[in-house]
């Protein structure tokens, strides 16, 4: 039985729940409301934002996949990726119980400031740049899941097949962003979603922790 497809879909969906991407999208929409932008404009901006995040995350995946394929020792890399994923899972548990501890799985203050600079411009070119920056800066939040999936693909399928799987993975990854921009273009809904995210956002770290530890453990069992 081919378990790669359901693994890719499930991991992509769980990766999409990372608090970094969701909080940035909600705050961006709130900013657009503050700047008196209407719903059609927000949807248009949202389209370019999501496409930019999708493309940069996909390109990161392709780069990793190519690097793993060229390196050759894909089974060894997969073992390392599995261990790293478990470690990040434990760090996500730390984020829930000890959010003020020194090691943090979140965007740095400088990264958030740089993103906000582009967000305030509220133009399509600025949104594209912002989406690229978000795709890069949010990688520490849950990038270990992506790293693990890419290493798994490198060890199991050809580069071309892996690239196709990454297309699907990243569709799952941006799916919540699509839903956020569709439903949050109502200001009241946006405010409720921001309040919910502030109250429940930390619980997402536990969800991610469960996925990371499970994924890492399964990969170790497959290769040891």
PDB file of C-alpha atoms in Angstrom:
ATOM      1  CA  UNK A   1       0.000   0.000   0.000  1.00  0.00           C
ATOM      2  CA  UNK A   2       1.315   3.436  -0.975  1.00  0.00           C
ATOM      3  CA  UNK A   3       1.333   5.512   2.202  1.00  0.00           C
ATOM      4  CA  UNK A   4       3.168   8.466   0.656  1.00  0.00           C
ATOM      5  CA  UNK A   5       0.057  10.198  -0.723  1.00  0.00           C
ATOM      6  CA  UNK A   6      -1.952  10.268   2.535  1.00  0.00           C
ATOM      7  CA  UNK A   7       1.223  11.170   4.437  1.00  0.00           C
ATOM      8  CA  UNK A   8       1.882  14.146   2.148  1.00  0.00           C
ATOM      9  CA  UNK A   9      -1.730  15.354   2.362  1.00  0.00           C
ATOM     10  CA  UNK A  10      -1.926  14.975   6.141  1.00  0.00           C
ATOM     11  CA  UNK A  11       1.447  16.602   6.770  1.00  0.00           C
ATOM     12  CA  UNK A  12       0.596  19.507   4.452  1.00  0.00           C
ATOM     13  CA  UNK A  13      -2.655  20.165   6.307  1.00  0.00           C
ATOM     14  CA  UNK A  14      -1.016  20.022   9.719  1.00  0.00           C
ATOM     15  CA  UNK A  15       1.880  22.201   8.547  1.00  0.00           C
ATOM     16  CA  UNK A  16      -0.700  24.770   7.417  1.00  0.00           C
ATOM     17  CA  UNK A  17      -1.886  25.161  11.012  1.00  0.00           C
ATOM     18  CA  UNK A  18       1.351  26.806  12.093  1.00  0.00           C
ATOM     19  CA  UNK A  19       0.550  29.973  14.082  1.00  0.00           C
ATOM     20  CA  UNK A  20       3.025  32.115  12.134  1.00  0.00           C
ATOM     21  CA  UNK A  21       1.195  31.973   8.799  1.00  0.00           C
ATOM     22  CA  UNK A  22      -2.291  32.262  10.295  1.00  0.00           C
ATOM     23  CA  UNK A  23      -1.526  35.215  12.574  1.00  0.00           C
ATOM     24  CA  UNK A  24       0.230  37.151   9.792  1.00  0.00           C
ATOM     25  CA  UNK A  25      -2.708  36.625   7.403  1.00  0.00           C
ATOM     26  CA  UNK A  26      -5.293  37.754   9.970  1.00  0.00           C
ATOM     27  CA  UNK A  27      -3.306  40.825  10.991  1.00  0.00           C
ATOM     28  CA  UNK A  28      -2.747  41.702   7.327  1.00  0.00           C
ATOM     29  CA  UNK A  29      -6.494  41.598   6.658  1.00  0.00           C
ATOM     30  CA  UNK A  30      -7.147  43.709   9.767  1.00  0.00           C
ATOM     31  CA  UNK A  31      -4.599  46.241   8.484  1.00  0.00           C
ATOM     32  CA  UNK A  32      -6.337  46.386   5.094  1.00  0.00           C
ATOM     33  CA  UNK A  33      -9.630  47.154   6.851  1.00  0.00           C
ATOM     34  CA  UNK A  34      -7.887  49.909   8.810  1.00  0.00           C
ATOM     35  CA  UNK A  35      -6.656  51.341   5.499  1.00  0.00           C
ATOM     36  CA  UNK A  36     -10.315  51.402   4.292  1.00  0.00           C
ATOM     37  CA  UNK A  37      -9.836  48.749   1.609  1.00  0.00           C
ATOM     38  CA  UNK A  38     -12.978  47.060   0.265  1.00  0.00           C
ATOM     39  CA  UNK A  39     -13.709  43.337  -0.102  1.00  0.00           C
ATOM     40  CA  UNK A  40     -12.774  43.003  -3.817  1.00  0.00           C
ATOM     41  CA  UNK A  41      -9.425  44.675  -3.139  1.00  0.00           C
ATOM     42  CA  UNK A  42      -8.742  42.422  -0.130  1.00  0.00           C
ATOM     43  CA  UNK A  43      -9.572  39.310  -2.176  1.00  0.00           C
ATOM     44  CA  UNK A  44      -7.270  40.474  -4.980  1.00  0.00           C
ATOM     45  CA  UNK A  45      -4.451  41.203  -2.546  1.00  0.00           C
ATOM     46  CA  UNK A  46      -5.115  37.865  -0.848  1.00  0.00           C
ATOM     47  CA  UNK A  47      -4.758  36.039  -4.164  1.00  0.00           C
ATOM     48  CA  UNK A  48      -1.295  37.476  -4.797  1.00  0.00           C
ATOM     49  CA  UNK A  49      -0.269  36.924  -1.187  1.00  0.00           C
ATOM     50  CA  UNK A  50      -1.256  33.239  -1.239  1.00  0.00           C
ATOM     51  CA  UNK A  51       0.360  32.624  -4.637  1.00  0.00           C
ATOM     52  CA  UNK A  52       3.593  34.207  -3.388  1.00  0.00           C
ATOM     53  CA  UNK A  53       3.650  32.112  -0.202  1.00  0.00           C
ATOM     54  CA  UNK A  54       2.854  28.997  -2.244  1.00  0.00           C
ATOM     55  CA  UNK A  55       5.594  29.561  -4.818  1.00  0.00           C
ATOM     56  CA  UNK A  56       8.382  30.406  -2.367  1.00  0.00           C
ATOM     57  CA  UNK A  57       7.522  27.434  -0.134  1.00  0.00           C
ATOM     58  CA  UNK A  58       7.363  25.169  -3.188  1.00  0.00           C
ATOM     59  CA  UNK A  59      10.731  26.433  -4.429  1.00  0.00           C
ATOM     60  CA  UNK A  60      12.256  25.819  -0.992  1.00  0.00           C
ATOM     61  CA  UNK A  61      10.956  22.252  -1.200  1.00  0.00           C
ATOM     62  CA  UNK A  62      12.330  21.746  -4.710  1.00  0.00           C
ATOM     63  CA  UNK A  63      15.721  23.041  -3.596  1.00  0.00           C
ATOM     64  CA  UNK A  64      15.813  20.654  -0.646  1.00  0.00           C
ATOM     65  CA  UNK A  65      14.629  17.752  -2.813  1.00  0.00           C
ATOM     66  CA  UNK A  66      17.355  18.423  -5.383  1.00  0.00           C
ATOM     67  CA  UNK A  67      20.003  18.764  -2.679  1.00  0.00           C
ATOM     68  CA  UNK A  68      18.973  15.483  -1.053  1.00  0.00           C
ATOM     69  CA  UNK A  69      18.934  13.706  -4.416  1.00  0.00           C
ATOM     70  CA  UNK A  70      22.417  14.982  -5.302  1.00  0.00           C
ATOM     71  CA  UNK A  71      23.808  14.180  -1.853  1.00  0.00           C
ATOM     72  CA  UNK A  72      22.864  10.559  -2.351  1.00  0.00           C
ATOM     73  CA  UNK A  73      22.698   9.195   1.201  1.00  0.00           C
ATOM     74  CA  UNK A  74      18.942   9.729   1.340  1.00  0.00           C
ATOM     75  CA  UNK A  75      18.303   7.053   3.998  1.00  0.00           C
ATOM     76  CA  UNK A  76      20.820   8.690   6.331  1.00  0.00           C
ATOM     77  CA  UNK A  77      19.299  12.135   5.664  1.00  0.00           C
ATOM     78  CA  UNK A  78      15.833  10.744   6.355  1.00  0.00           C
ATOM     79  CA  UNK A  79      16.990   9.421   9.729  1.00  0.00           C
ATOM     80  CA  UNK A  80      18.451  12.840  10.583  1.00  0.00           C
ATOM     81  CA  UNK A  81      15.244  14.540   9.424  1.00  0.00           C
ATOM     82  CA  UNK A  82      13.182  12.188  11.600  1.00  0.00           C
ATOM     83  CA  UNK A  83      15.256  13.013  14.684  1.00  0.00           C
ATOM     84  CA  UNK A  84      15.079  16.759  13.943  1.00  0.00           C
ATOM     85  CA  UNK A  85      11.308  16.484  13.523  1.00  0.00           C
ATOM     86  CA  UNK A  86      10.909  14.796  16.916  1.00  0.00           C
ATOM     87  CA  UNK A  87      13.084  17.479  18.526  1.00  0.00           C
ATOM     88  CA  UNK A  88      10.934  20.223  16.982  1.00  0.00           C
ATOM     89  CA  UNK A  89       7.855  18.387  18.228  1.00  0.00           C
ATOM     90  CA  UNK A  90       9.224  18.508  21.761  1.00  0.00           C
ATOM     91  CA  UNK A  91      10.029  22.209  21.300  1.00  0.00           C
ATOM     92  CA  UNK A  92       6.401  22.810  20.278  1.00  0.00           C
ATOM     93  CA  UNK A  93       5.290  21.200  23.544  1.00  0.00           C
ATOM     94  CA  UNK A  94       7.670  23.612  25.255  1.00  0.00           C
ATOM     95  CA  UNK A  95       5.998  26.505  23.374  1.00  0.00           C
ATOM     96  CA  UNK A  96       2.663  25.538  24.908  1.00  0.00           C
ATOM     97  CA  UNK A  97       3.762  25.018  28.504  1.00  0.00           C
ATOM     98  CA  UNK A  98       6.700  27.452  28.631  1.00  0.00           C
ATOM     99  CA  UNK A  99       6.003  30.146  25.987  1.00  0.00           C
ATOM    100  CA  UNK A 100       8.521  32.584  27.483  1.00  0.00           C
ATOM    101  CA  UNK A 101      11.470  30.185  27.446  1.00  0.00           C
ATOM    102  CA  UNK A 102      14.555  31.424  25.509  1.00  0.00           C
ATOM    103  CA  UNK A 103      14.198  29.089  22.485  1.00  0.00           C
ATOM    104  CA  UNK A 104      11.138  30.115  20.462  1.00  0.00           C
ATOM    105  CA  UNK A 105       9.561  28.550  17.368  1.00  0.00           C
ATOM    106  CA  UNK A 106       8.248  31.781  15.932  1.00  0.00           C
ATOM    107  CA  UNK A 107       9.222  34.651  13.698  1.00  0.00           C
ATOM    108  CA  UNK A 108      11.786  37.024  15.123  1.00  0.00           C
ATOM    109  CA  UNK A 109      10.862  40.613  15.960  1.00  0.00           C
ATOM    110  CA  UNK A 110      12.993  41.853  13.048  1.00  0.00           C
ATOM    111  CA  UNK A 111      11.204  39.510  10.635  1.00  0.00           C
ATOM    112  CA  UNK A 112       7.782  40.711  11.789  1.00  0.00           C
ATOM    113  CA  UNK A 113       8.894  44.333  11.463  1.00  0.00           C
ATOM    114  CA  UNK A 114      10.165  43.768   7.915  1.00  0.00           C
ATOM    115  CA  UNK A 115       6.899  42.059   6.933  1.00  0.00           C
ATOM    116  CA  UNK A 116       4.801  44.864   8.457  1.00  0.00           C
ATOM    117  CA  UNK A 117       6.773  47.455   6.463  1.00  0.00           C
ATOM    118  CA  UNK A 118       5.677  45.816   3.224  1.00  0.00           C
ATOM    119  CA  UNK A 119       2.155  45.160   4.499  1.00  0.00           C
ATOM    120  CA  UNK A 120       1.530  48.874   5.077  1.00  0.00           C
ATOM    121  CA  UNK A 121       2.228  49.591   1.414  1.00  0.00           C
ATOM    122  CA  UNK A 122      -0.940  47.595   0.560  1.00  0.00           C
ATOM    123  CA  UNK A 123      -0.089  47.202  -3.128  1.00  0.00           C
ATOM    124  CA  UNK A 124       0.197  44.116  -5.311  1.00  0.00           C
ATOM    125  CA  UNK A 125       4.014  44.313  -5.739  1.00  0.00           C
ATOM    126  CA  UNK A 126       4.456  44.897  -1.993  1.00  0.00           C
ATOM    127  CA  UNK A 127       2.127  41.983  -1.247  1.00  0.00           C
ATOM    128  CA  UNK A 128       4.206  39.686  -3.469  1.00  0.00           C
ATOM    129  CA  UNK A 129       7.365  40.685  -1.577  1.00  0.00           C
ATOM    130  CA  UNK A 130       5.536  40.244   1.711  1.00  0.00           C
ATOM    131  CA  UNK A 131       4.350  36.755   0.718  1.00  0.00           C
ATOM    132  CA  UNK A 132       7.905  35.762  -0.202  1.00  0.00           C
ATOM    133  CA  UNK A 133       9.220  37.047   3.136  1.00  0.00           C
ATOM    134  CA  UNK A 134       6.486  35.214   5.053  1.00  0.00           C
ATOM    135  CA  UNK A 135       7.274  31.983   3.203  1.00  0.00           C
ATOM    136  CA  UNK A 136      10.938  32.306   4.199  1.00  0.00           C
ATOM    137  CA  UNK A 137      10.540  33.622   7.747  1.00  0.00           C
ATOM    138  CA  UNK A 138       7.798  31.199   8.796  1.00  0.00           C
ATOM    139  CA  UNK A 139       9.974  28.189   7.968  1.00  0.00           C
ATOM    140  CA  UNK A 140      11.320  27.937  11.566  1.00  0.00           C
ATOM    141  CA  UNK A 141       7.727  27.624  12.870  1.00  0.00           C
ATOM    142  CA  UNK A 142       7.044  24.227  11.342  1.00  0.00           C
ATOM    143  CA  UNK A 143       9.692  23.740   8.666  1.00  0.00           C
ATOM    144  CA  UNK A 144      10.831  20.475  10.225  1.00  0.00           C
ATOM    145  CA  UNK A 145       7.639  18.819   8.920  1.00  0.00           C
ATOM    146  CA  UNK A 146       8.442  20.018   5.401  1.00  0.00           C
ATOM    147  CA  UNK A 147      12.075  18.950   5.820  1.00  0.00           C
ATOM    148  CA  UNK A 148      10.967  15.474   6.888  1.00  0.00           C
ATOM    149  CA  UNK A 149       8.482  15.065   4.028  1.00  0.00           C
ATOM    150  CA  UNK A 150      11.022  16.212   1.434  1.00  0.00           C
ATOM    151  CA  UNK A 151      13.638  13.791   2.785  1.00  0.00           C
ATOM    152  CA  UNK A 152      11.052  10.991   2.721  1.00  0.00           C
ATOM    153  CA  UNK A 153      10.191  11.784  -0.907  1.00  0.00           C
ATOM    154  CA  UNK A 154      13.887  11.903  -1.840  1.00  0.00           C
ATOM    155  CA  UNK A 155      14.371   8.394  -0.453  1.00  0.00           C
ATOM    156  CA  UNK A 156      11.208   6.859  -1.928  1.00  0.00           C
ATOM    157  CA  UNK A 157      10.438   8.435  -5.326  1.00  0.00           C
ATOM    158  CA  UNK A 158      12.137  10.102  -8.285  1.00  0.00           C
ATOM    159  CA  UNK A 159      12.811  13.836  -8.347  1.00  0.00           C
ATOM    160  CA  UNK A 160       9.961  14.488 -10.805  1.00  0.00           C
ATOM    161  CA  UNK A 161       7.464  12.454  -8.780  1.00  0.00           C
ATOM    162  CA  UNK A 162       8.642  14.195  -5.624  1.00  0.00           C
ATOM    163  CA  UNK A 163       8.109  17.578  -7.278  1.00  0.00           C
ATOM    164  CA  UNK A 164       4.518  16.581  -8.088  1.00  0.00           C
ATOM    165  CA  UNK A 165       3.919  15.491  -4.500  1.00  0.00           C
ATOM    166  CA  UNK A 166       5.249  18.862  -3.327  1.00  0.00           C
ATOM    167  CA  UNK A 167       2.689  20.613  -5.533  1.00  0.00           C
ATOM    168  CA  UNK A 168      -0.025  18.768  -3.611  1.00  0.00           C
ATOM    169  CA  UNK A 169       1.651  19.327  -0.239  1.00  0.00           C
ATOM    170  CA  UNK A 170       1.739  23.070  -0.782  1.00  0.00           C
ATOM    171  CA  UNK A 171      -1.890  23.194  -1.916  1.00  0.00           C
ATOM    172  CA  UNK A 172      -2.747  21.701   1.469  1.00  0.00           C
ATOM    173  CA  UNK A 173      -0.344  24.154   3.104  1.00  0.00           C
ATOM    174  CA  UNK A 174      -2.078  27.288   1.730  1.00  0.00           C
ATOM    175  CA  UNK A 175      -5.645  25.946   2.003  1.00  0.00           C
ATOM    176  CA  UNK A 176      -6.317  27.620   5.399  1.00  0.00           C
ATOM    177  CA  UNK A 177      -4.997  30.911   3.977  1.00  0.00           C
ATOM    178  CA  UNK A 178      -7.540  30.659   1.152  1.00  0.00           C
ATOM    179  CA  UNK A 179     -10.342  30.060   3.657  1.00  0.00           C
ATOM    180  CA  UNK A 180      -9.127  32.931   5.848  1.00  0.00           C
ATOM    181  CA  UNK A 181      -9.160  35.445   2.997  1.00  0.00           C
ATOM    182  CA  UNK A 182     -12.568  34.241   1.761  1.00  0.00           C
ATOM    183  CA  UNK A 183     -14.329  34.335   5.133  1.00  0.00           C
ATOM    184  CA  UNK A 184     -12.372  37.076   6.891  1.00  0.00           C
ATOM    185  CA  UNK A 185     -13.200  39.806   4.379  1.00  0.00           C
ATOM    186  CA  UNK A 186     -16.049  40.638   6.754  1.00  0.00           C
ATOM    187  CA  UNK A 187     -14.593  42.881   9.454  1.00  0.00           C
ATOM    188  CA  UNK A 188     -16.632  41.302  12.258  1.00  0.00           C
ATOM    189  CA  UNK A 189     -15.511  37.820  11.211  1.00  0.00           C
ATOM    190  CA  UNK A 190     -11.900  39.001  11.059  1.00  0.00           C
ATOM    191  CA  UNK A 191     -12.052  40.362  14.604  1.00  0.00           C
ATOM    192  CA  UNK A 192     -13.577  37.118  15.877  1.00  0.00           C
ATOM    193  CA  UNK A 193     -10.913  35.052  14.121  1.00  0.00           C
ATOM    194  CA  UNK A 194      -8.130  37.214  15.571  1.00  0.00           C
ATOM    195  CA  UNK A 195      -9.610  36.862  19.063  1.00  0.00           C
ATOM    196  CA  UNK A 196      -9.906  33.097  18.604  1.00  0.00           C
ATOM    197  CA  UNK A 197      -6.332  32.870  17.349  1.00  0.00           C
ATOM    198  CA  UNK A 198      -5.057  34.844  20.337  1.00  0.00           C
ATOM    199  CA  UNK A 199      -6.934  32.553  22.744  1.00  0.00           C
ATOM    200  CA  UNK A 200      -6.324  29.226  21.039  1.00  0.00           C
ATOM    201  CA  UNK A 201      -3.138  29.832  19.047  1.00  0.00           C
ATOM    202  CA  UNK A 202      -0.921  28.157  21.622  1.00  0.00           C
ATOM    203  CA  UNK A 203      -2.950  24.936  21.317  1.00  0.00           C
ATOM    204  CA  UNK A 204      -1.835  24.713  17.693  1.00  0.00           C
ATOM    205  CA  UNK A 205       1.653  24.065  19.034  1.00  0.00           C
ATOM    206  CA  UNK A 206       0.340  20.907  20.726  1.00  0.00           C
ATOM    207  CA  UNK A 207      -1.311  19.775  17.485  1.00  0.00           C
ATOM    208  CA  UNK A 208       1.919  20.362  15.578  1.00  0.00           C
ATOM    209  CA  UNK A 209       3.872  18.598  18.324  1.00  0.00           C
ATOM    210  CA  UNK A 210       1.694  15.509  17.982  1.00  0.00           C
ATOM    211  CA  UNK A 211       2.182  15.432  14.213  1.00  0.00           C
ATOM    212  CA  UNK A 212       5.932  16.021  14.379  1.00  0.00           C
ATOM    213  CA  UNK A 213       6.598  13.379  17.013  1.00  0.00           C
ATOM    214  CA  UNK A 214       4.347  10.856  15.230  1.00  0.00           C
ATOM    215  CA  UNK A 215       5.876  11.563  11.815  1.00  0.00           C
ATOM    216  CA  UNK A 216       9.427  11.410  13.151  1.00  0.00           C
ATOM    217  CA  UNK A 217       8.759   8.162  15.025  1.00  0.00           C
ATOM    218  CA  UNK A 218       7.193   6.486  11.977  1.00  0.00           C
ATOM    219  CA  UNK A 219      10.163   7.495   9.821  1.00  0.00           C
ATOM    220  CA  UNK A 220      12.617   6.109  12.379  1.00  0.00           C
ATOM    221  CA  UNK A 221      10.714   2.814  12.523  1.00  0.00           C
ATOM    222  CA  UNK A 222      10.871   2.593   8.734  1.00  0.00           C
ATOM    223  CA  UNK A 223      14.628   3.137   8.546  1.00  0.00           C
ATOM    224  CA  UNK A 224      16.000   1.419  11.674  1.00  0.00           C
TER     225      UNK A 224
END
